[in-house]
Short mmCIF file of C-alpha atoms and ligand atoms in Angstrom, two decimals:
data_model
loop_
_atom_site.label_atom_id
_atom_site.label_comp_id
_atom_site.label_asym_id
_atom_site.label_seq_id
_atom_site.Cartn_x
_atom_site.Cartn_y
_atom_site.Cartn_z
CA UNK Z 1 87.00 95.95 108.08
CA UNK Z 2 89.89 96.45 105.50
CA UNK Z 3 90.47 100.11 104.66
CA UNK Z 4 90.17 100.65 100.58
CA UNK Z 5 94.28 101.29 100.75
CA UNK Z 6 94.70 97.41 102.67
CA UNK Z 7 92.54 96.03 100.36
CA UNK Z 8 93.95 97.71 96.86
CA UNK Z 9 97.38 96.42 97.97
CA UNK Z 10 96.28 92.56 99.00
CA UNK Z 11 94.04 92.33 95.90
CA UNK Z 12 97.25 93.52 93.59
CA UNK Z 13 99.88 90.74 95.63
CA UNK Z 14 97.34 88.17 95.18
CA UNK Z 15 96.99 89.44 91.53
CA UNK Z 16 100.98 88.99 91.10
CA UNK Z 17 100.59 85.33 92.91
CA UNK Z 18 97.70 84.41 90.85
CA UNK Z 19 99.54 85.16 87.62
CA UNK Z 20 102.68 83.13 88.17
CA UNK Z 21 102.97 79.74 86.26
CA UNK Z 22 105.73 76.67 87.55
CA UNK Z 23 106.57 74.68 84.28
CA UNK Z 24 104.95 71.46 86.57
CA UNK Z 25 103.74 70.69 89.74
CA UNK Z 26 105.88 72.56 91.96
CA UNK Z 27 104.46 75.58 93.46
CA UNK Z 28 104.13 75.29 97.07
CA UNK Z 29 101.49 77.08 98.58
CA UNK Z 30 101.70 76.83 102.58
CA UNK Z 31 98.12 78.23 104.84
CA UNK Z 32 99.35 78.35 108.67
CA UNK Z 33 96.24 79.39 110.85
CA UNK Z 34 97.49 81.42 113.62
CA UNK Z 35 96.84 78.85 116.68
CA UNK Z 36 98.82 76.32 114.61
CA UNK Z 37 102.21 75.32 115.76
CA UNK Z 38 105.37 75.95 113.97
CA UNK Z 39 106.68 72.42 115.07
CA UNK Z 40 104.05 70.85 113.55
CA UNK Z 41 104.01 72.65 110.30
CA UNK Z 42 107.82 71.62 110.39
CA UNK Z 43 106.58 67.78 111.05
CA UNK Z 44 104.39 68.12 108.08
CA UNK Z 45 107.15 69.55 105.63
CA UNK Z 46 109.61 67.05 106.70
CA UNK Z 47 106.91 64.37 105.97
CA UNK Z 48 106.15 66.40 102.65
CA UNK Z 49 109.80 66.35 101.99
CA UNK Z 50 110.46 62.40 102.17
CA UNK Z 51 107.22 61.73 99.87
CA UNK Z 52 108.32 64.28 96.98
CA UNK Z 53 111.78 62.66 97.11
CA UNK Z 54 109.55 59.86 95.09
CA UNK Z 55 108.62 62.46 92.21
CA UNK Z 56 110.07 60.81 89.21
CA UNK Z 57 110.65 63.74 87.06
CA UNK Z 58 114.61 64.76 88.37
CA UNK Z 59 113.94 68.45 87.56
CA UNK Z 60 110.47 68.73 89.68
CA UNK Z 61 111.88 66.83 92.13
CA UNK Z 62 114.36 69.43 92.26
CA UNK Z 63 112.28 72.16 92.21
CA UNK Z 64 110.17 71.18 95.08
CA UNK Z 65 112.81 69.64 97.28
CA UNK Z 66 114.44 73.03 96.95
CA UNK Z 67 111.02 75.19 97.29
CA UNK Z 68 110.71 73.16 100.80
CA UNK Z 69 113.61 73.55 102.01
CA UNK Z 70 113.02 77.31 101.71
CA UNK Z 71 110.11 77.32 103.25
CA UNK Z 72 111.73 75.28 106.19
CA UNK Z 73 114.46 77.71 106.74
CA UNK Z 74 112.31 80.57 106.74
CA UNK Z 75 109.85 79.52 109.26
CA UNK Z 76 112.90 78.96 111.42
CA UNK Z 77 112.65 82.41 112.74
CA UNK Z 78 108.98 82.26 113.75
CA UNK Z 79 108.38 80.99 116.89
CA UNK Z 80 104.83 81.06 116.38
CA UNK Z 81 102.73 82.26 113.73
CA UNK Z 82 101.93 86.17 113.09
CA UNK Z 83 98.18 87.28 114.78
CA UNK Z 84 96.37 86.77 111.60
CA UNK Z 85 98.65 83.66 110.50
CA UNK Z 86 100.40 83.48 107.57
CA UNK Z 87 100.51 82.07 103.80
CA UNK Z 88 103.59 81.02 102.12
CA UNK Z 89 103.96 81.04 98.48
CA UNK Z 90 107.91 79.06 97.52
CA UNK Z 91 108.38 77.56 93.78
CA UNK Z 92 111.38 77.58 91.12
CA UNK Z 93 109.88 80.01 88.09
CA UNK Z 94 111.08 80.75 84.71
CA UNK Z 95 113.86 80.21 82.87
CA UNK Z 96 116.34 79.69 84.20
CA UNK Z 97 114.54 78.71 87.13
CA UNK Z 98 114.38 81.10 90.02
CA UNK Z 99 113.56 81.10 93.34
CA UNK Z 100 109.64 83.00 94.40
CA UNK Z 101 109.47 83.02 97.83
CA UNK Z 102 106.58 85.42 99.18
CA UNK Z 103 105.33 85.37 103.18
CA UNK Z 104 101.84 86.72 103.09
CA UNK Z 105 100.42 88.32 106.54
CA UNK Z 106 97.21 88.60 105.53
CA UNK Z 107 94.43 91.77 107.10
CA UNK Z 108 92.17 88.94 108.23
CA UNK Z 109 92.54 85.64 110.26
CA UNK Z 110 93.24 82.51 108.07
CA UNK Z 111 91.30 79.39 109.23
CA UNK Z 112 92.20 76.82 107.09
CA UNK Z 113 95.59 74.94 107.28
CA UNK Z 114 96.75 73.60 104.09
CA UNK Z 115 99.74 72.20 102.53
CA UNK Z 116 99.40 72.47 98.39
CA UNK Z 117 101.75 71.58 95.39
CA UNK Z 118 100.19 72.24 92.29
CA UNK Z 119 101.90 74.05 89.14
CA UNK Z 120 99.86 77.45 90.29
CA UNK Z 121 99.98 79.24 93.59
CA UNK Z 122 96.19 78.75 95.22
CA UNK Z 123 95.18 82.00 96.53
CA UNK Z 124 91.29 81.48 96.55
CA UNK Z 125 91.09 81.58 100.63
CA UNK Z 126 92.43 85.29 100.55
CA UNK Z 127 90.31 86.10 97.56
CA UNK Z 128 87.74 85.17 99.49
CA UNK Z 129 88.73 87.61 102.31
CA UNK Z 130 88.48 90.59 99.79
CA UNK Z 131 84.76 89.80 99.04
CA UNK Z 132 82.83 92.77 98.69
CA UNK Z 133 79.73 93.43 101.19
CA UNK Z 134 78.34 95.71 99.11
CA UNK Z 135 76.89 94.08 95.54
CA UNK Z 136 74.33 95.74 92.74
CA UNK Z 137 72.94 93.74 90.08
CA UNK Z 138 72.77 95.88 86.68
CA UNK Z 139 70.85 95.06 83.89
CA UNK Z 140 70.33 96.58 80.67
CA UNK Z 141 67.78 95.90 78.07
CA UNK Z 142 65.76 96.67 75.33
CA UNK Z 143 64.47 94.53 72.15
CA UNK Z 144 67.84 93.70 70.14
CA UNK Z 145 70.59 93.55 73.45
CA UNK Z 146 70.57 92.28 77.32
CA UNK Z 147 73.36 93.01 79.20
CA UNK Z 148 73.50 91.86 83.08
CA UNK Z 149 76.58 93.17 85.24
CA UNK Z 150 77.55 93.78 88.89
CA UNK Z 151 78.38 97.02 90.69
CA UNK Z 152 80.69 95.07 93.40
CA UNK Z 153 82.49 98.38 95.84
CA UNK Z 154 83.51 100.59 92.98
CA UNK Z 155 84.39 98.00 90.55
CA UNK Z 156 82.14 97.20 87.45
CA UNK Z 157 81.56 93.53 86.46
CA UNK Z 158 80.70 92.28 83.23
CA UNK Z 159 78.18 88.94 83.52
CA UNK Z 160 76.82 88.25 80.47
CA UNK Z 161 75.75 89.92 76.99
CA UNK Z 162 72.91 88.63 75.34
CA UNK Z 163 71.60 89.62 71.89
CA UNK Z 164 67.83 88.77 70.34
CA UNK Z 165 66.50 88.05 66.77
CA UNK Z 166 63.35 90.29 67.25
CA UNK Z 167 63.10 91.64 63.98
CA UNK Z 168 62.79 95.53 63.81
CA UNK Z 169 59.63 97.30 64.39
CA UNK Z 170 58.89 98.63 60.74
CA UNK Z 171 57.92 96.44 57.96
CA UNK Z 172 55.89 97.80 54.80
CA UNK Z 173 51.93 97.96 55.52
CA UNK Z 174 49.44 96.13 53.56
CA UNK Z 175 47.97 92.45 54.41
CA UNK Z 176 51.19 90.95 56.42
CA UNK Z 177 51.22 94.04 58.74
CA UNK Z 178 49.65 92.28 61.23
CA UNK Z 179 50.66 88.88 60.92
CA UNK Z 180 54.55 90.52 61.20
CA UNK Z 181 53.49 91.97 64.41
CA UNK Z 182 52.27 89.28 65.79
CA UNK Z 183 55.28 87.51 64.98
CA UNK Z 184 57.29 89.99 66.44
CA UNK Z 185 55.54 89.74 69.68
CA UNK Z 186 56.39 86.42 69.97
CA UNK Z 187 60.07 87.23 69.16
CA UNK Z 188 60.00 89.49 72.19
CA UNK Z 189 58.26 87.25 74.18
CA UNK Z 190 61.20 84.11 73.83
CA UNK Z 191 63.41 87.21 74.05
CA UNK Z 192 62.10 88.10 77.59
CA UNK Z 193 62.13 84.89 78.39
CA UNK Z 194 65.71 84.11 77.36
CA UNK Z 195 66.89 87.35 79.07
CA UNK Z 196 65.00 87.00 81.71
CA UNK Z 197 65.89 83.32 82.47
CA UNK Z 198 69.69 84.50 82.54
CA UNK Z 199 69.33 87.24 84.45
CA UNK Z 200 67.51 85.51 87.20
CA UNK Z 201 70.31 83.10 87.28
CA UNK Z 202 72.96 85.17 87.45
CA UNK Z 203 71.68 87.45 89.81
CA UNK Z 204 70.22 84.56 92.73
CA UNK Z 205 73.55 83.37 92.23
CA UNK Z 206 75.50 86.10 93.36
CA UNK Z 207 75.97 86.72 97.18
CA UNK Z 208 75.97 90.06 99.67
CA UNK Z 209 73.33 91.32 96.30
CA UNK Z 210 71.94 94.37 97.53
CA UNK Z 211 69.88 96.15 95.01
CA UNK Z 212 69.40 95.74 91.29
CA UNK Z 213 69.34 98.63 88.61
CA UNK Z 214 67.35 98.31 85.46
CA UNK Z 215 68.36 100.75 82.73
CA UNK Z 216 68.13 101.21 78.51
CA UNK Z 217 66.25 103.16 76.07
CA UNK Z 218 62.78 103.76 75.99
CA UNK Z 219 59.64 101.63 77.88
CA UNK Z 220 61.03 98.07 76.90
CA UNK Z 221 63.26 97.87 80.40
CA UNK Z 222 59.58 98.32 82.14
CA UNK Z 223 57.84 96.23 79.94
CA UNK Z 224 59.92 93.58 80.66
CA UNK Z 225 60.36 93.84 84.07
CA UNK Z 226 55.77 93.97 84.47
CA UNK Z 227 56.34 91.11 82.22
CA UNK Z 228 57.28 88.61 85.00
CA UNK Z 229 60.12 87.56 82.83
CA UNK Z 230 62.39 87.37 86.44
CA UNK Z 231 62.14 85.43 89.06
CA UNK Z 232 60.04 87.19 91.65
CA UNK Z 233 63.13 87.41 94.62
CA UNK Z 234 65.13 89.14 91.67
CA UNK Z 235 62.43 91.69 91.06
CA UNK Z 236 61.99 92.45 94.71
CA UNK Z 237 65.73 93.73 94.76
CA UNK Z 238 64.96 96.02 91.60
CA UNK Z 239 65.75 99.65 93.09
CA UNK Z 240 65.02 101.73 89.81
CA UNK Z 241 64.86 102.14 86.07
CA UNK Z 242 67.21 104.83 84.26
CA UNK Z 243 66.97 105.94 81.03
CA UNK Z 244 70.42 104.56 78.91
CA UNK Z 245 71.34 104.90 75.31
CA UNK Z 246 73.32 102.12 75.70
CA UNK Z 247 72.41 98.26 76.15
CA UNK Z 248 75.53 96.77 75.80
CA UNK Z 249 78.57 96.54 78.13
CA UNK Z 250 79.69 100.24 77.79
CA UNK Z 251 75.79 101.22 79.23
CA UNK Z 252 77.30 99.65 82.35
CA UNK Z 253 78.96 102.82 83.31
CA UNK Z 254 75.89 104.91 81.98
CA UNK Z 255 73.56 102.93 83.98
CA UNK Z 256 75.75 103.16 86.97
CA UNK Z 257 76.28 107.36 86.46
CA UNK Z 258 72.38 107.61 86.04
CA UNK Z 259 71.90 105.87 89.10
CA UNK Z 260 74.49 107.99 91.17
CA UNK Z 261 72.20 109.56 92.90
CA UNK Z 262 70.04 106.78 94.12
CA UNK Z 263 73.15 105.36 95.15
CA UNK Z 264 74.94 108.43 97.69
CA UNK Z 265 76.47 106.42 99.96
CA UNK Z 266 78.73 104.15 97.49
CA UNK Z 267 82.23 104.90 96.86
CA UNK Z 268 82.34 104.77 93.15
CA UNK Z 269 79.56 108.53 93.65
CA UNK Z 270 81.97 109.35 96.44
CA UNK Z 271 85.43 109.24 94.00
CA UNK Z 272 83.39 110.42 91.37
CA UNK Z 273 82.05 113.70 92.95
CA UNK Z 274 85.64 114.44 94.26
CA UNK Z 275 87.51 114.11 91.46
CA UNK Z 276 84.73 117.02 89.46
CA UNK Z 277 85.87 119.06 92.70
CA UNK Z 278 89.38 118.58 91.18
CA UNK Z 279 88.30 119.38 88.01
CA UNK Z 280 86.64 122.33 89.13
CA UNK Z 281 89.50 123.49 90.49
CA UNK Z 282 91.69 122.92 87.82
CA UNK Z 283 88.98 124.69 85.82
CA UNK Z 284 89.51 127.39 87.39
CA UNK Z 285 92.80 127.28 87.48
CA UNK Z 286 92.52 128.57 91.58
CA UNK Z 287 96.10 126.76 92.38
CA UNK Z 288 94.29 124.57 94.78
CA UNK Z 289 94.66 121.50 92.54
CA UNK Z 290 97.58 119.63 91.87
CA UNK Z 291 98.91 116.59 89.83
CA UNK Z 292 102.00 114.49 89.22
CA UNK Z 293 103.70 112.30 91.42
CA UNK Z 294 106.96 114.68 92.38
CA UNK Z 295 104.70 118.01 92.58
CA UNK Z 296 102.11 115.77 95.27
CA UNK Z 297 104.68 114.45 96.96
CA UNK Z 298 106.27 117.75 97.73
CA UNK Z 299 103.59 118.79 98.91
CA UNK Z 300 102.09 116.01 101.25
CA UNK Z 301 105.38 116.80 102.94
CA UNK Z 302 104.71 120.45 103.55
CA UNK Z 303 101.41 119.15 105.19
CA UNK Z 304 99.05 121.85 102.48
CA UNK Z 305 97.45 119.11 100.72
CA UNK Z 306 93.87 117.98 101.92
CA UNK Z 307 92.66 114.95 99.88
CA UNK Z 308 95.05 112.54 97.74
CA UNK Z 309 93.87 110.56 94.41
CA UNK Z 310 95.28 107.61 93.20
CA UNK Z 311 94.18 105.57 89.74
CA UNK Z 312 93.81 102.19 90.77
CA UNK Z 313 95.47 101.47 87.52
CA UNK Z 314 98.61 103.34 88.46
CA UNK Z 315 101.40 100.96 88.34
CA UNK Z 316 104.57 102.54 89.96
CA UNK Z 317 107.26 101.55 92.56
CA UNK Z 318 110.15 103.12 94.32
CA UNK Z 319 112.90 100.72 93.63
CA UNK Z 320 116.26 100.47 95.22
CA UNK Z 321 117.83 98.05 92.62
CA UNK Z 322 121.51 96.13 92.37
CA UNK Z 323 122.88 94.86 89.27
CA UNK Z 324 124.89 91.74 90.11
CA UNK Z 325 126.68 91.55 87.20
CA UNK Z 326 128.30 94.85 86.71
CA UNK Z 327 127.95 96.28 90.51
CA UNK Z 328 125.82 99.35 89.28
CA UNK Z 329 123.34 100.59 91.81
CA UNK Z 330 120.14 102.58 91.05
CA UNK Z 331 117.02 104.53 93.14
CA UNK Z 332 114.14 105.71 92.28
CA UNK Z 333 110.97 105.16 90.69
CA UNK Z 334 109.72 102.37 87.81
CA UNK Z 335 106.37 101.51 85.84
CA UNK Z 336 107.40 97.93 86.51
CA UNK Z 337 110.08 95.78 88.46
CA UNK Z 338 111.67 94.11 85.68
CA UNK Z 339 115.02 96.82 85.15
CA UNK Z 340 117.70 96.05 83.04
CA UNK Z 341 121.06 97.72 83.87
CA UNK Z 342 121.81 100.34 81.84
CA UNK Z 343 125.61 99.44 82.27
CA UNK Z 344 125.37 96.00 81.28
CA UNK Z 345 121.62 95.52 80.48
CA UNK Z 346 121.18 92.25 82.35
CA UNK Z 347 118.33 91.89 84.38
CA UNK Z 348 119.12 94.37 87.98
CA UNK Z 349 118.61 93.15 91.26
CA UNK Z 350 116.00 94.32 93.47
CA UNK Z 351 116.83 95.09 97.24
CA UNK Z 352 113.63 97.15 97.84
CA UNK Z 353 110.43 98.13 96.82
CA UNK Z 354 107.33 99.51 97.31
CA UNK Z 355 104.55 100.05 96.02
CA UNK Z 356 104.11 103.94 95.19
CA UNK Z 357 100.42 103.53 96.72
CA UNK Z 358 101.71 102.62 99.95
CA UNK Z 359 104.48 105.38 100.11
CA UNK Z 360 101.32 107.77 99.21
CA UNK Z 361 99.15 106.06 101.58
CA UNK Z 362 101.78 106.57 104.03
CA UNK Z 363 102.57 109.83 103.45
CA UNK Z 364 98.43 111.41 103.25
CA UNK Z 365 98.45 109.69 107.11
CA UNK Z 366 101.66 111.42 108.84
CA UNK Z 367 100.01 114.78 107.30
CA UNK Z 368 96.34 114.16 108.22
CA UNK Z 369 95.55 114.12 104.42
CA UNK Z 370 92.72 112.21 102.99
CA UNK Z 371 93.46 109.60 100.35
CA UNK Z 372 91.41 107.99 98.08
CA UNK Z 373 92.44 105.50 95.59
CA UNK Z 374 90.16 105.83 92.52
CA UNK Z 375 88.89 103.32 89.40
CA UNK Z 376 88.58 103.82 86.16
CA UNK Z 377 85.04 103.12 85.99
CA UNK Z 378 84.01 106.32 85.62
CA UNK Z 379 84.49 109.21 83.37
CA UNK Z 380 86.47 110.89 85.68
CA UNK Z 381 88.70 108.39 86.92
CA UNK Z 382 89.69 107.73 83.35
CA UNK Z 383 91.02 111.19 83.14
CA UNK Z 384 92.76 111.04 86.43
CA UNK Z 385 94.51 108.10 85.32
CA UNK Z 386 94.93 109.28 81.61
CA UNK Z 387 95.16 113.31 81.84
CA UNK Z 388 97.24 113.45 85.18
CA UNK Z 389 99.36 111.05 85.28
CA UNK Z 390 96.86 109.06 87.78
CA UNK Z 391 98.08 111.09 90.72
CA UNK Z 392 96.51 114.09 91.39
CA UNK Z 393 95.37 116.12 95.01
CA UNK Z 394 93.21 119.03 96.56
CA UNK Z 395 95.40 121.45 98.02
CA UNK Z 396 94.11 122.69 101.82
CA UNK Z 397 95.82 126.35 100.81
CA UNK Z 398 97.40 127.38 97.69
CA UNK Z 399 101.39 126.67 97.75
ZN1 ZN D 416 125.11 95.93 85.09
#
């Protein structure tokens, strides 16, 4: 099992992988299962060497000549692989081109060994390692809107949004009355059925589904659910209905507040009932809550602060940065690693970083503190991250 901290860090490298581009086929991704051995892999990238001195394109050829070469020199000082293996990631990127070289250890065991050039890293093994055990289906409906979603850990999925041609329920009386209902009963009915059809899909489809919540305004959710409309394993998994004013993607989070306390155990009720004991706090104003990343800091390291929370969203890193051109030298912490020297303004060189997560995660643990690293799927996790700064913490005595 990967605590939430392990797994909020591996799913934001792979994000960082994921999103980097080669301008052709020359990202090297490199999957070394931990019984393999490193004289092999060498064997392999020497053989992978002599084939891409073929690649007709001089510049790719480059590119990946160079990218193995890296990868060659830096498995030089492994004798054998780390416990849970390792993935390499090498490439040229950008322009001008520069050297990405990342070693990923990752928090499970890799079992596949894999050699890939392609002008994307490949990071869909360790994506796969993050897969979330715990899955809800959620599905909102009523006669004009369907919307079907996933409650996957404490992050909310959009699946699909559906919208009908059932024509409202009014019309003027008189003779058509009843031939416009009965027309609009068989609007709803290919409605259903359209919905329906979708939602069974999506929802069979999905693994580790544990539960499905129905929600939106009124009887229609019910109707359609008596209505056979799903298949019968999806209705089997159908936990409860909840009253939503919402049927559209928004009525997600509704759905998934209504249903909170049906739910106890998740931790998207857990972060959410903390952070109103923040609030509370703060409310009234008893000193025992804090906020900001130098005021929490201070005082995980006088050991007075019980519980840590973190916006997933929060995008910060302590930086010990170079610039090459002009010599200056900087410290401290940055929304994002891309400085420019304030000297010189080219682009500074970073020596160090990390993640201000990590240093946080680090910290709560050498103090006994809780932490908690919170979404923004929630009312109140959207004013952690947008009120305080996304850092905030429960004091254990006032300071
Ligand atoms: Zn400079």
């Amino acid at each position: 099992m990967l605590t939430k901290t392990q797994k909020y860090l591996f799913r934001k490298k792979i994000n960082e992988l994921k999103n980097i581009r080669g301008q052709h086929t020359e990202l090297i991704s490199l999957y070394i299962p931990p019984e393999r051995r490193i004289s092999e892999v060498m064997a392999k990238l020497r053989d992978e060497y002599s084939q891409s001195s073929n690649i007709k394109s001089k510049q790719t050829r480059k590119n990946v000549l160079s990218a193995i070469e890296s990868i060659m020199s830096r498995l030089r000082y492994f004798k054998e692989p780390p416990p849970n293996g390792m993935v390499l990631f090498v490439g040229m990127v950008g322009e001008p081109p520069k050297l990405v070289a990342e070693i990923v250890e990752p928090p499970l065991p890799i079992n596949i060994y894999l050699y890939r050039c392609d002008s994307q890293f490949y990071v869909e093994p360790l994506e796969n390692m993050l897969e979330e055990k715990n899955v809800y289906g959620l599905l909102l409906i009523d006669r004009r809107e369907c919307t079907i979603g996933f409650l996957v850990g404490s992050r909310i999925e959009m699946g699909a949004y559906l919208t009908s041609r059932v024509p409202g329920k009014h019309k003027k009386g008189g003779q058509s009355q009843r031939r416009f209902e009965r027309l609009t009963e068989i609007a709803a009915h290919e409605w259903f059925e359209k919905a329906g059809k979708k939602a069974s899909q999506l929802f069979l489809e999905r693994k580790n589904l544990k539960g499905i919540l129905v929600g939106g305004p009124g009887h229609t959710k019910r109707e359609f659910v008596n209505g056979n409309y799903l298949d019968y394993r999806v209705k089997e998994k159908i936990i409860g209905f909840y009253d939503t004013g919402y049927t559209d993607e928004f009525g997600l989070r509704e759905l998934v507040n209504s249903a909170s306390k049906d739910l106890g155990e998740l931790d998207i009720v857990k972060d959410r009932k903390l952070m109103q004991r923040f609030l509370n706090e703060i409310r009234k104003d008893s000193g025992l809550a804090i906020y900001g990343e130098e005021e929490v800091r201070k005082a995980l390291e006088t050991g007075a602060v019980e519980v840590v929370m973190i916006s997933d969203s929060l995008e910060k890193y302590k930086v010990i940065a170079e610039c090459k051109n002009c010599g200056y030298k900087t410290e401290g912490t940055f929304e994002s690693i891309e400085i420019e020297c304030p000297k010189c303004h080219s682009n500074m060189e970073i020596n160090e970083k990390k993640d201000v997560v990590e240093e946080f995660s680090e910290l709560a643990s050498a103090s006994s503190s809780e932490f908690e690293i919170i979404g923004r799927e929630t009312e109140e996790g959207e004013i952690l991250y947008k009120a305080f700064g996304g850092i905030a913490a429960i004091l254990r005595y006032k300071l």
